[in-house]
Amino acid sequence: MTTTKMMFDHFGSPDVVTAGEEEQPPPGEGEVQVGVRALAVNQMDWKVVAGYLEPYFPLQLPAVPGCEAAGTVTAVGPGVTAFDKGDEVIWNGMVGGYRAVANLPTAQLTPKPAGIDFEQAACLAIAGGAAYSALVQLGVGVGDTVLIHGAAGGVGTAAVQIARDLGIRVIGTASEQNHDYLRGLGAEPVAYGEGLVERVRSLGSITAVLDTNGGEATTAATVELLGGHGTAVTTVSGKESNAAGIAPVRLLDGRVADAARLAADGKLRFNIQERLPLTEAARALGLSRGGHVRGKLVLIP
Ligand SMILES: NC(=O)c1ccc[n+]([C@@H]2O[C@H](COP(=O)([O-])OP(=O)(O)OC[C@H]3O[C@@H](n4cnc5c(N)ncnc54)[C@H](OP(=O)(O)O)[C@@H]3O)[C@@H](O)[C@H]2O)c1
């Protein structure tokens, strides 16, 4: 059977990603074949397409972007015992996700709880998993106040809800247009940009920071607000965060299952800003690159 994949044969802006067709072979040793029902778009996807990750993860071109998806197992490869035909699964990887049918290693799969739809499940793999890992790494709990830079994005949306479920007070940065959205998630919103430190201070002291934005100004605000006390982690490490001693988020084993459990309990839900057909992946990547997505973008094969 011929199915659709979205691919690029040279690095560049999102519009280098175009539709192609492929015939998937039967799944190999340790793999299952998955009929993908929904894919979530991540900032990493356009960075991969732009070639920014080449120094760390060299790719063989042509390549298929995409690092998180959810779907149903349609065939099982040799040696696979943990999954069966008909199982609903969540996948998190690095690349290769933007396709209608995918052969995926079982080590990258998490069972999808029955109570979550495929769109929500796809969002859990990276944004949910990273947010969950970050809060564990921060070691925060009741009595803490966490500042989340970029609280309206994919990771931020998940982190606010997980933190609130843990009884943590959350102050979240976003543009004005997302402040009601953040209030709805349970965070106290503040605008980023000039005067951020004073605006946060006017709400009280913070004990930890999750930075999903990165960059010089955000890092400087983190350092000033913590004043040598409390912990900070970032999903966007770079020279500024390294110099400031802000630890990169380490993705924990079991994080996707933990995030999925919260979603199944109704405590974690993603705003889907837009759902697009898989063949419009280039447009989705452009939106993601713009840096102002509220929640997540989803592609439907
Ligand atoms: N290391 C990892 O494992 C890992 C995992 C997931 C993601 N990441 C990285 O983490 C970053 C965030 O990912 P994401 O999926 O949450 O991105 P996203 O969904 O694209 O986040 C966009 C959000 O950033 C906000 N924003 C834009 N400029 C801002 C600023 N100056 N200060 C504060 N917020 C600002 C926007 O809010 P407004 O529209 O209100 O401006 C928007 O809601 C990306 O760089 C991604 O690659 C890393």
Tab-separated table of C-alpha atoms and ligand atoms in Angstrom:
chain	number	residue	atom	x	y	z
A	1	MET	CA	0.000	0.000	0.000
A	2	THR	CA	1.334	3.441	-0.939
A	3	THR	CA	1.140	6.054	1.812
A	4	THR	CA	2.104	9.722	2.290
A	5	LYS	CA	5.237	11.058	3.937
A	6	MET	CA	6.485	14.654	4.191
A	7	MET	CA	10.149	14.939	3.308
A	8	PHE	CA	13.014	17.292	2.477
A	9	ASP	CA	16.117	16.649	0.370
A	10	HIS	CA	18.041	19.779	1.349
A	11	PHE	CA	18.126	21.990	4.421
A	12	GLY	CA	16.203	25.234	4.400
A	13	SER	CA	13.040	27.052	5.431
A	14	PRO	CA	9.807	25.069	6.060
A	15	ASP	CA	8.777	25.150	2.392
A	16	VAL	CA	11.523	22.667	1.461
A	17	VAL	CA	9.243	20.048	3.056
A	18	THR	CA	7.065	18.477	0.356
A	19	ALA	CA	4.781	15.477	0.021
A	20	GLY	CA	6.105	12.142	-1.201
A	21	GLU	CA	4.834	8.599	-1.348
A	22	GLU	CA	6.292	5.431	0.054
A	23	GLU	CA	5.591	1.771	0.500
A	24	GLN	CA	6.513	0.773	4.040
A	25	PRO	CA	8.194	-2.637	4.304
A	26	PRO	CA	6.913	-4.991	7.038
A	27	PRO	CA	8.173	-3.886	10.479
A	28	GLY	CA	11.680	-5.122	11.333
A	29	GLU	CA	13.048	-6.779	14.467
A	30	GLY	CA	11.835	-4.881	17.548
A	31	GLU	CA	9.504	-2.658	15.521
A	32	VAL	CA	5.778	-2.289	15.001
A	33	GLN	CA	3.961	-0.699	12.102
A	34	VAL	CA	1.676	2.128	13.184
A	35	GLY	CA	-1.205	3.735	11.319
A	36	VAL	CA	-0.642	7.313	12.461
A	37	ARG	CA	-3.793	9.151	13.547
A	38	ALA	CA	-2.271	12.447	14.689
A	39	LEU	CA	1.141	14.102	14.817
A	40	ALA	CA	2.128	17.080	16.925
A	41	VAL	CA	4.451	19.771	15.625
A	42	ASN	CA	7.511	20.801	17.626
A	43	GLN	CA	9.982	23.638	17.291
A	44	MET	CA	12.627	20.955	16.899
A	45	ASP	CA	11.032	19.931	13.579
A	46	TRP	CA	11.763	23.187	11.736
A	47	LYS	CA	15.202	23.332	13.369
A	48	VAL	CA	15.917	19.853	11.949
A	49	VAL	CA	14.703	20.998	8.507
A	50	ALA	CA	16.898	24.113	8.733
A	51	GLY	CA	19.945	21.926	9.460
A	52	TYR	CA	20.557	23.509	12.870
A	53	LEU	CA	20.892	20.127	14.568
A	54	GLU	CA	23.410	18.750	12.059
A	55	PRO	CA	26.405	19.227	14.396
A	56	TYR	CA	24.685	17.007	16.986
A	57	PHE	CA	22.485	14.620	14.946
A	58	PRO	CA	23.722	14.384	11.360
A	59	LEU	CA	20.929	13.285	9.019
A	60	GLN	CA	21.013	11.358	5.798
A	61	LEU	CA	18.918	13.192	3.167
A	62	PRO	CA	16.208	12.906	2.019
A	63	ALA	CA	14.750	12.863	5.512
A	64	VAL	CA	11.341	13.046	7.181
A	65	PRO	CA	10.891	15.466	10.120
A	66	GLY	CA	8.635	14.816	13.102
A	67	CYS	CA	9.290	13.609	16.635
A	68	GLU	CA	5.891	12.797	18.200
A	69	ALA	CA	2.771	10.988	17.066
A	70	ALA	CA	-0.059	8.735	18.156
A	71	GLY	CA	-1.747	5.920	16.294
A	72	THR	CA	-2.742	2.262	16.159
A	73	VAL	CA	-0.450	-0.742	15.717
A	74	THR	CA	-1.282	-2.454	12.425
A	75	ALA	CA	1.527	-5.072	12.284
A	76	VAL	CA	4.119	-6.455	14.678
A	77	GLY	CA	7.749	-7.238	13.789
A	78	PRO	CA	9.857	-10.225	14.904
A	79	GLY	CA	10.733	-10.341	18.592
A	80	VAL	CA	7.997	-7.932	19.690
A	81	THR	CA	5.982	-9.158	22.650
A	82	ALA	CA	4.984	-5.942	24.444
A	83	PHE	CA	2.643	-4.664	21.703
A	84	ASP	CA	-0.028	-6.261	19.578
A	85	LYS	CA	-2.064	-5.420	16.517
A	86	GLY	CA	-4.817	-2.965	17.479
A	87	ASP	CA	-2.909	-1.398	20.411
A	88	GLU	CA	-3.096	2.385	20.582
A	89	VAL	CA	0.316	3.942	21.136
A	90	ILE	CA	2.157	7.229	21.646
A	91	TRP	CA	5.525	7.633	19.909
A	92	ASN	CA	8.379	9.960	20.757
A	93	GLY	CA	11.590	10.042	18.752
A	94	MET	CA	13.831	12.504	16.926
A	95	VAL	CA	12.876	12.442	13.247
A	96	GLY	CA	10.761	10.395	10.853
A	97	GLY	CA	7.296	11.080	12.243
A	98	TYR	CA	5.623	13.051	9.432
A	99	ARG	CA	4.130	10.031	7.697
A	100	ALA	CA	0.764	8.272	7.544
A	101	VAL	CA	2.241	4.840	8.257
A	102	ALA	CA	5.474	4.376	10.198
A	103	ASN	CA	7.653	1.498	11.354
A	104	LEU	CA	8.644	2.453	14.893
A	105	PRO	CA	10.958	0.856	17.487
A	106	THR	CA	8.962	-0.370	20.465
A	107	ALA	CA	11.505	1.271	22.814
A	108	GLN	CA	10.064	4.642	21.699
A	109	LEU	CA	6.430	3.707	22.326
A	110	THR	CA	4.132	4.250	25.299
A	111	PRO	CA	0.675	2.695	25.537
A	112	LYS	CA	-2.017	5.332	24.939
A	113	PRO	CA	-4.593	5.439	27.740
A	114	ALA	CA	-8.095	4.753	26.390
A	115	GLY	CA	-9.569	7.994	27.709
A	116	ILE	CA	-7.350	10.311	25.632
A	117	ASP	CA	-7.965	11.078	21.961
A	118	PHE	CA	-5.160	10.724	19.398
A	119	GLU	CA	-4.562	14.485	19.052
A	120	GLN	CA	-4.045	14.935	22.787
A	121	ALA	CA	-1.936	11.772	22.922
A	122	ALA	CA	0.397	13.036	20.181
A	123	CYS	CA	1.039	16.243	22.163
A	124	LEU	CA	1.984	14.327	25.303
A	125	ALA	CA	5.113	12.709	23.890
A	126	ILE	CA	7.461	15.703	23.739
A	127	ALA	CA	5.714	18.703	25.330
A	128	GLY	CA	4.100	16.643	28.112
A	129	GLY	CA	7.209	14.545	28.694
A	130	ALA	CA	9.556	17.544	28.786
A	131	ALA	CA	7.279	19.496	31.142
A	132	TYR	CA	6.911	16.543	33.483
A	133	SER	CA	10.692	15.921	33.487
A	134	ALA	CA	11.450	19.599	34.118
A	135	LEU	CA	9.244	19.793	37.205
A	136	VAL	CA	10.710	16.572	38.628
A	137	GLN	CA	14.195	17.907	37.963
A	138	LEU	CA	13.348	21.174	39.743
A	139	GLY	CA	12.259	19.141	42.761
A	140	VAL	CA	9.365	21.496	43.457
A	141	GLY	CA	6.215	20.871	45.486
A	142	VAL	CA	3.629	22.488	47.722
A	143	GLY	CA	4.930	25.851	48.992
A	144	ASP	CA	7.000	26.559	45.883
A	145	THR	CA	6.360	29.325	43.366
A	146	VAL	CA	7.639	28.497	39.892
A	147	LEU	CA	8.202	31.051	37.165
A	148	ILE	CA	7.602	29.540	33.713
A	149	HIS	CA	9.032	31.543	30.819
A	150	GLY	CA	6.918	30.876	27.709
A	151	ALA	CA	3.971	29.451	29.641
A	152	ALA	CA	1.500	29.576	26.711
A	153	GLY	CA	3.538	27.310	24.390
A	154	GLY	CA	3.441	23.529	24.182
A	155	VAL	CA	5.835	22.788	27.041
A	156	GLY	CA	4.521	25.734	29.077
A	157	THR	CA	0.887	24.684	28.698
A	158	ALA	CA	1.730	21.248	30.077
A	159	ALA	CA	4.074	22.537	32.776
A	160	VAL	CA	1.513	24.983	34.194
A	161	GLN	CA	-1.105	22.244	34.545
A	162	ILE	CA	1.285	19.660	36.012
A	163	ALA	CA	2.652	22.195	38.482
A	164	ARG	CA	-0.833	23.279	39.563
A	165	ASP	CA	-1.751	19.642	40.087
A	166	LEU	CA	1.268	19.355	42.408
A	167	GLY	CA	-0.022	22.304	44.449
A	168	ILE	CA	2.621	24.710	43.145
A	169	ARG	CA	1.945	28.402	42.567
A	170	VAL	CA	2.790	29.335	38.965
A	171	ILE	CA	3.716	32.685	37.488
A	172	GLY	CA	3.854	32.406	33.704
A	173	THR	CA	5.205	34.760	31.056
A	174	ALA	CA	3.315	35.377	27.822
A	175	SER	CA	2.201	38.227	25.588
A	176	GLU	CA	-0.952	40.065	26.749
A	177	GLN	CA	-3.148	38.164	24.305
A	178	ASN	CA	-2.376	34.922	26.181
A	179	HIS	CA	-2.996	36.176	29.699
A	180	ASP	CA	-6.594	34.980	29.947
A	181	TYR	CA	-5.446	31.658	28.516
A	182	LEU	CA	-2.822	31.344	31.280
A	183	ARG	CA	-5.359	32.292	33.959
A	184	GLY	CA	-7.572	29.519	32.621
A	185	LEU	CA	-4.714	27.047	33.116
A	186	GLY	CA	-4.224	28.243	36.692
A	187	ALA	CA	-1.174	30.484	36.263
A	188	GLU	CA	-0.686	34.144	37.168
A	189	PRO	CA	0.330	35.833	33.921
A	190	VAL	CA	3.005	38.467	33.431
A	191	ALA	CA	4.148	40.060	30.186
A	192	TYR	CA	7.705	39.283	29.102
A	193	GLY	CA	10.126	41.978	27.901
A	194	GLU	CA	11.423	45.132	29.560
A	195	GLY	CA	10.395	45.363	33.223
A	196	LEU	CA	9.779	41.601	33.606
A	197	VAL	CA	11.834	41.327	36.800
A	198	GLU	CA	9.847	44.105	38.520
A	199	ARG	CA	6.512	42.670	37.365
A	200	VAL	CA	7.365	39.248	38.776
A	201	ARG	CA	8.684	40.742	42.025
A	202	SER	CA	5.425	42.609	42.480
A	203	LEU	CA	3.714	39.209	42.707
A	204	GLY	CA	6.114	37.886	45.378
A	205	SER	CA	9.248	35.774	45.446
A	206	ILE	CA	9.861	32.705	43.315
A	207	THR	CA	11.673	29.517	44.274
A	208	ALA	CA	12.289	27.907	40.861
A	209	VAL	CA	12.274	28.665	37.139
A	210	LEU	CA	11.443	26.671	34.038
A	211	ASP	CA	12.660	28.505	30.948
A	212	THR	CA	11.094	27.343	27.661
A	213	ASN	CA	12.191	30.461	25.800
A	214	GLY	CA	15.970	30.816	26.260
A	215	GLY	CA	18.010	33.750	25.156
A	216	GLU	CA	19.910	36.510	26.859
A	217	ALA	CA	17.106	38.623	28.375
A	218	THR	CA	15.163	35.646	29.707
A	219	THR	CA	18.260	34.084	31.234
A	220	ALA	CA	19.281	37.380	32.826
A	221	ALA	CA	15.795	37.729	34.364
A	222	THR	CA	16.019	34.202	35.778
A	223	VAL	CA	19.378	34.874	37.394
A	224	GLU	CA	18.240	38.209	38.863
A	225	LEU	CA	14.966	36.849	40.206
A	226	LEU	CA	16.507	33.795	41.860
A	227	GLY	CA	19.404	35.827	43.264
A	228	GLY	CA	21.462	32.726	43.946
A	229	HIS	CA	18.583	30.874	45.649
A	230	GLY	CA	16.381	28.187	44.124
A	231	THR	CA	16.842	26.138	40.979
A	232	ALA	CA	16.339	26.718	37.271
A	233	VAL	CA	16.141	24.442	34.242
A	234	THR	CA	15.741	25.188	30.563
A	235	THR	CA	14.483	23.395	27.474
A	236	VAL	CA	16.547	25.780	25.317
A	237	SER	CA	20.082	25.556	26.608
A	238	GLY	CA	22.759	27.697	25.020
A	239	LYS	CA	25.801	29.670	25.946
A	240	GLU	CA	23.898	32.120	28.170
A	241	SER	CA	22.126	29.432	30.181
A	242	ASN	CA	25.315	27.371	30.441
A	243	ALA	CA	27.256	30.384	31.680
A	244	ALA	CA	24.491	31.062	34.237
A	245	GLY	CA	24.596	27.443	35.470
A	246	ILE	CA	20.992	26.752	34.365
A	247	ALA	CA	20.655	23.015	33.802
A	248	PRO	CA	19.177	21.630	30.567
A	249	VAL	CA	15.986	19.610	31.013
A	250	ARG	CA	16.866	15.902	31.063
A	251	LEU	CA	14.128	13.726	29.621
A	252	LEU	CA	13.309	11.078	32.222
A	253	ASP	CA	12.456	7.455	31.553
A	254	GLY	CA	8.733	6.896	31.955
A	255	ARG	CA	7.932	10.603	31.516
A	256	VAL	CA	5.483	10.072	28.668
A	257	ALA	CA	3.542	7.467	30.664
A	258	ASP	CA	3.465	9.804	33.661
A	259	ALA	CA	2.168	12.695	31.552
A	260	ALA	CA	-0.349	10.357	29.889
A	261	ARG	CA	-1.636	9.269	33.297
A	262	LEU	CA	-2.306	12.883	34.231
A	263	ALA	CA	-4.070	13.440	30.910
A	264	ALA	CA	-6.198	10.347	31.438
A	265	ASP	CA	-7.133	11.695	34.884
A	266	GLY	CA	-8.312	14.912	33.220
A	267	LYS	CA	-5.515	17.002	34.775
A	268	LEU	CA	-3.562	17.775	31.604
A	269	ARG	CA	-5.067	18.968	28.360
A	270	PHE	CA	-3.500	20.768	25.404
A	271	ASN	CA	-5.073	23.641	23.561
A	272	ILE	CA	-4.890	22.651	19.881
A	273	GLN	CA	-4.374	25.992	18.163
A	274	GLU	CA	-4.874	24.479	14.732
A	275	ARG	CA	-5.154	21.058	13.136
A	276	LEU	CA	-3.891	20.812	9.573
A	277	PRO	CA	-3.719	18.018	7.024
A	278	LEU	CA	-0.316	16.254	7.033
A	279	THR	CA	0.300	17.570	3.519
A	280	GLU	CA	0.286	21.123	4.960
A	281	ALA	CA	3.298	20.335	7.153
A	282	ALA	CA	5.299	23.212	5.644
A	283	ARG	CA	2.668	25.733	6.779
A	284	ALA	CA	2.610	24.188	10.251
A	285	LEU	CA	6.406	24.363	10.472
A	286	GLY	CA	6.260	28.046	9.481
A	287	LEU	CA	3.736	28.746	12.241
A	288	SER	CA	5.890	26.923	14.768
A	289	ARG	CA	8.988	28.828	13.670
A	290	GLY	CA	7.037	32.086	14.226
A	291	GLY	CA	7.240	31.287	17.960
A	292	HIS	CA	3.727	32.284	19.071
A	293	VAL	CA	1.724	29.069	19.042
A	294	ARG	CA	-0.777	28.797	21.905
A	295	GLY	CA	-0.593	25.174	23.021
A	296	LYS	CA	0.081	22.876	20.067
A	297	LEU	CA	-0.310	22.452	16.325
A	298	VAL	CA	-1.451	19.039	15.123
A	299	LEU	CA	-1.128	17.355	11.716
A	300	ILE	CA	-3.670	14.779	10.600
A	301	PRO	CA	-2.643	12.172	7.954
B	1	LIG	N1	15.073	19.749	25.423
B	1	LIG	C1	13.902	19.177	25.216
B	1	LIG	O1	13.684	18.040	25.519
B	1	LIG	C2	12.802	19.989	24.623
B	1	LIG	C3	11.500	19.459	24.572
B	1	LIG	C4	10.484	20.254	24.056
B	1	LIG	C5	10.787	21.524	23.584
B	1	LIG	N2	12.064	21.971	23.606
B	1	LIG	C6	12.397	23.338	23.151
B	1	LIG	O2	11.751	24.223	24.052
B	1	LIG	C7	11.318	25.391	23.374
B	1	LIG	C8	9.845	25.614	23.641
B	1	LIG	O3	9.123	24.569	23.076
B	1	LIG	P1	7.556	24.677	22.930
B	1	LIG	O4	7.118	23.452	22.241
B	1	LIG	O5	6.934	25.024	24.227
B	1	LIG	O6	7.474	25.930	21.932
B	1	LIG	P2	6.182	26.663	21.382
B	1	LIG	O7	4.981	25.870	21.672
B	1	LIG	O8	6.444	27.028	19.980
B	1	LIG	O9	6.183	27.990	22.295
B	1	LIG	C9	5.762	29.166	21.794
B	1	LIG	C10	5.437	30.087	22.970
B	1	LIG	O10	6.570	30.894	23.303
B	1	LIG	C11	6.053	32.131	23.771
B	1	LIG	N3	7.051	33.198	23.614
B	1	LIG	C12	7.518	33.754	22.479
B	1	LIG	N4	8.470	34.670	22.779
B	1	LIG	C13	8.580	34.691	24.134
B	1	LIG	C14	9.372	35.413	25.068
B	1	LIG	N5	10.286	36.309	24.664
B	1	LIG	N6	9.252	35.139	26.379
B	1	LIG	C15	8.347	34.225	26.808
B	1	LIG	N7	7.549	33.514	25.990
B	1	LIG	C16	7.676	33.741	24.672
B	1	LIG	C17	4.821	32.381	22.918
B	1	LIG	O11	3.909	33.098	23.689
B	1	LIG	P3	3.302	34.460	23.120
B	1	LIG	O12	2.589	34.080	21.836
B	1	LIG	O13	2.409	34.915	24.191
B	1	LIG	O14	4.476	35.351	22.810
B	1	LIG	C18	4.309	30.982	22.588
B	1	LIG	O15	3.169	30.618	23.317
B	1	LIG	C19	11.667	25.167	21.889
B	1	LIG	O16	12.878	25.801	21.602
B	1	LIG	C20	11.824	23.670	21.783
B	1	LIG	O17	12.686	23.289	20.736
B	1	LIG	C21	13.079	21.241	24.115
